[in-house]
Amino acid sequence: MNTNPTSASISGLLPKLKDADADYRFMSLNDLYTILTNTSPVILQQDYNTCARLVDGVVHTLDDQNGEVQNLAIKCLGPLVVKIHSSILPPLIEKLTHLTTERSVDRSVPTTALRTVISNLPRPTPGAIPSKAIEDAYAAISKVLIPRLVGYLVIPNGLKNLPDPPQGMLEFDLDRMMDPDALDIAIEVARCFGPMLKEEETNALQSVISHALDDHRSSSVVNKKAIVALSVLASYFSDDILSAFISKLIESFRDVHLINEKRRLLMSLTGAMVRSIPQKFGPYLMTLTPFILSALSEEELAEQAEKTAEGGGNDPEADEVREAALVALESFLASCSTEMRFYTTEIIHAALLFLKYDPNVAQDESDQEVDDTQTGEDGEDDDFEIDEEFEGDGDLDDDTDLSWKVRRCATKVIYTLISTRASGDLLENGTLYDKVAPALLERFKEREENVRLEILATMGCLIRKTGEGKVNRDLNAVDDSRPTPVGPAQSRKRRRGGSDSNPFEMQAPLSSSTDVSPIGNSIPSSGPRASLAKMSQAIVESLTQLLEMKSPPTRQASLALLKELLAVQHGVLSDSLDQITGHIADAIRSSSAPNAGVTVSFSTAGTGSASGSSLRMEALSLAAAIADTHQSNHLKSFLEKLEPEVELALKDKYYKVSSEAIHVLEQFVKALTPPRFQVQDQFYQKHLLERLQNVIVARTMAAEGDGEVRQLAMHALGTFLARTSGPHSVKYLSHSKRYAALDLLADKIKNETTRMAAIRAIGEVASHSTVKSDFETSWVQKVSLELGAQLRKADRSVRAVSLATLRNLVVNPAAHVHLKPEAARGLTECILPLVTVNDLHLLGPALVVLANLIKADDREEVDPEMVQAICSLTMVQLGGAVLDALLSLVKAIGEQGAGKPLMQMLLQDVGIHGDVNVVGKVMGTLLVAGGSNVGVRLVDFTVELQNAQDDKRKCLALAVLGEAGLRLGDASPIAANVFMAHFNSEGDQVPLAAAVALGRAGTGKAKKYMPAILQAMNPEGSPRYLLLHSIKEILQHASETSTDISSFSSQLWNRLLEVSQSEDNRAVGAECIGRLTIIDPKSYLSPLQSYLKDENPSVRGMVIQAIRFALGDSDDSWDNLLQPVIIDMLTTMLHDSDLENARLALTTLIAATHNKPYLILPHLGKLLPPVMRATVIKPHLIREVQMGPFKHKVDDGLESRKSAYETLYALMETAFSRLNTAEVFDRVIAGLDDEHDIRMLCNVMLTKLIVLEPDETQRRLDRIVPQFRAILSFVPKENAVKQELEKAEEASKGVLRVSLKLNELVATTAATTCGSSVMSAIPSPVAADGPQGQNAAIWRNYWEFVKRDNYAQLKSVQEEMMIKDD
């Protein structure tokens, strides 16, 4: 083919389109498609004759006898319509609307061709000005296609004496029914050109489509497509059209002659409309909902029962109406949960009524009322028996019994109600557990499996909602980073320690009190968890009976529900393990089916088929959860019976099964080892542990199998060796076997595929071993040097893991004793390259390792390279854990008597050239630790302070003296006036350095310093601001160490309240008040609360800030005192009338969310409303300010609004399940149109919502896209300053980052939807023609705009994200 085709090339192909040979026609069309796809868009613009002939030829081939030719002709229309002249487009559409296929069997070809043309035309985008090509395309649709659809000219063209248009494609008459394919065309028109449709056109289309629903002759296909068409078109209804449409809908519902079929269609239409336009449709639900509920009333059910009793039989149409009503209710609850709150009681009653609706099964009198479904006193349900008849009842003919669909839809309504209303609403007031939960439990005996699975999923949702937001303050047997089988790993908040404490130290030893045998969760006396505890035994007994069934899906769903129950209530199966163990073993040994790789999830849907592998994995996961959450003395029989089954599952070829089996074995090991193990049967314990070790070691050594399984086996082996270490380790494992296993792990380090897992396993062993005999000297030498060699690898993750493991080895005295000086020197050489500020994450652990290696080295001097490295660190600003690690290293050097070279280099080469604060702390630490060996004395720095003329030298001397005074304590010879004398120095640096140094020195000698400081605060003109900084240092260290200031606390409290009234002192004073409250909460918490009601806004603001600082403490006694008052305090703050105080209150709530979630989450319903209100723009706070000749708007509420959004973001991270999703989305989308900082934060929040609520995010694409497009289309003014340009670029990049995430979500959903074969009578929210499909089309248009107009910036952002992910 010609590589540069022209219109002449196309002319040469046209005669072949009418060739008698179908192969010639096909090949010519294929060549034509290639030309149209790959050539210039203007190839046909200048050759009208060829263009017209080409259109005629392609239209002619649409009526070809050969189906492949027809398909290719339709395919050619796509690129053709964007290349033909605009004047030829209307005739093309006209020809396609009149095309009849005489030689083809397929009558849908003309409609498919029209849809192809419409979908490929340039289409408008909401919020963007349409181009000329878009206007020409719309003109053709408006002038030709819409009149052909409705049968008349909607927009008069002014011409007279024109012939009447032919009958509309959507019109009815006596001889002809509506063509369902014509509705597809209407859907395509609404989807592609909806934003440009005039009100008259929209009204004409909705009128003619609505007529299809009114005509009783319409087929079911026509009715379904008409509902979809109206739901798509509804997005473009004006208020008048929507109001008239709803009025007609209400009149139809009120029709006394309304038949069941029409009633069902109206309900389906209502559900589809609310899914399509929830914001517009929501206000009308107050009127429409009663019509839906009327179909679910007890009166109608009683009437049907009478008819059935008279011999009329069950009416299938009535069941279809009920199904449609329940589906509509589900849509109402999912899309407009706020508007539906008024009907909560009625909805629950209707859902529970039809949850048990089964007219083909006689009901006992006890089933007539939902309230009677409670179980007996013994917790058993006498009516619940599993037998063959129960399992076979689900095979009733679908045509004769539709009641199971009604029950399934009722269950889905309950599921949606729980999902949208369980957050602090129906769950907290007891409605769900008083009414819903007993009814669900009673229906576990459901005969139809699809319904039964939905019921189990719904109960699982309720249990999950009960457990969500529950934050445990203690850690139960969680000693590894892997998520537990019943949820993610619990957070480990660092508790305060002494001044030398360092987070880079190794993990807590295994004997820590936080790693004890798990006990049942503390159950509150009231609330949802208390209600669940009362029902737990009945749920377990019912699920035990379900496990006796033969159905794999039911068994798998039952196992999953048991695991959900364990996640919320630990130890709940203690009394039922004997009954459940056999069922778990049966499920684990179940043979794999042919579709073993398919796994079915029951979390959101109740239908599906479970494979053998998925059932085994669920059983294994439950076994791990039981071992993890129950006391060891309850698990003896459980472990003995399941261990052989788990060992067999470990050999399964499917890697997911064997991986889960490894995790189960690891949990078994934890249950059988200290400190959890409490059973006094050492023979049983050692025998079982030996079997577990043999299995794990064999799997670790196996060369075959999946690599991930081997890595998990190494992790399990590390756990095994760590848990069996200690002074009594020989009781569990002989030294020979222990050393052999350690050698195995050491050998695996040399293998690149197993290196990371082996290093992590060794790190766990090193962090938990407590006695010297746990290791061999040769093994420690070999492993430490091998780990040191790994520090030279280019892979940063390998370096990080190796360094962490090496840290555990050298910090642990049991391993450190085996480390020889020669090995210590070798490791020092390996670690020194990491002592650089280029990677602070590795710097901290590296310094800790070096500090401990110094202790193992018998030399009296340190290497010059180390001295140089330490000095290089003092040149930059350091803080936090890294600075603490550096000071630990310096202290170790000083204690070894090797600090003189370091001190000399610090004095001669660094001095004032480095960071004064860091250098001062290093020199002060070295001065105290090294004593006389460092070559200088404390008095030398006192003299330097007195004689120095340079401010930097004074600051350095002050920092050294302050650090030395802190570490010397009562032995410090430095008096307080040494520091106070410099409060009056010129400038700000020296006085502030003196204040900080005074505070640090005062921490070590509080009884001498505090009186002097308090006395200095008395005079009115004293440097109170500086003294507050000194007090802050003292209080900060007093809360971390054992410094006693109780004798001064009362006087200090009064002074702080007095001094903090000043605007300049308020921030620092508030922090001091907060820290003093932490030290003595019994004395000062109550006064602090009373000051929140002070008339002076400054006092209230100071107290609010003080509370924010106080919330950072994690002491249990402090939490116990805070718990009764924290909610009232926060509520009072959030309702403060002062704008600045309200902003401070929001920041305090953020601190409470991060530090005390377990205190505030149960009461979030009281705290959230003022936060949501604060995110709304308040016009009365916006004022105009005259600046020269210009007027600027100033928003006084901006800062408060920022804090509100930050608070909402913090709540999304810690308590998203307790938030109203619809409200969160509304505020986030509104924030996209706010100021720059809020807009950027909303982008981050939207990124999180994509993960947390993907379906809800896609539902709101129609509202997100216009905001994004406006941001990307913004063009700064020509005279814009640099800051404005940077903000615009940053805003565009933020939008593009979110757009990339959203595009991944849309693509994933599209692939999932295309691969699904599930069909439903009611359009699914993700159906291609439903609202979700409409949003997908909106997104496609937007994404094309992004790639076209922002390609360079998009590519840059994409590369940045890839680098960040790597």
XYZ file of N, CA, C and O in Angstrom, residues 136 238 340 500 738 837 848 887 1072 1189 1196 1325:
48
model
N -20.320 21.752 14.831
C -20.820 21.147 13.593
C -21.420 19.769 13.863
O -22.458 19.403 13.303
N -33.367 20.318 33.065
C -33.466 21.581 33.777
C -34.351 21.384 35.004
O -35.014 20.352 35.161
N -32.692 10.033 53.572
C -33.492 8.868 53.952
C -33.545 8.638 55.458
O -34.178 7.688 55.916
N 18.539 9.638 77.295
C 19.396 8.809 76.459
C 18.615 7.772 75.684
O 19.193 6.939 75.002
N 19.351 -25.773 67.410
C 19.287 -24.315 67.317
C 20.431 -23.787 66.456
O 20.219 -22.957 65.557
N 24.842 12.670 56.158
C 23.492 13.241 56.231
C 22.716 13.010 54.952
O 21.576 13.459 54.836
N 23.979 4.168 66.214
C 23.747 3.270 67.346
C 24.694 2.078 67.281
O 25.270 1.648 68.290
N 24.704 11.631 70.035
C 25.179 11.878 71.394
C 25.515 10.575 72.110
O 26.454 10.530 72.924
N 4.146 25.357 78.258
C 4.605 25.085 79.626
C 3.443 24.646 80.510
O 3.575 23.714 81.316
N -4.746 52.003 44.924
C -5.888 52.122 43.997
C -6.650 50.819 43.818
O -7.634 50.768 43.090
N -11.362 36.290 56.391
C -10.941 36.079 57.780
C -11.170 34.647 58.243
O -10.611 34.230 59.265
N -25.318 -0.307 39.066
C -24.667 0.994 39.118
C -23.419 1.073 38.263
O -22.980 2.163 37.928
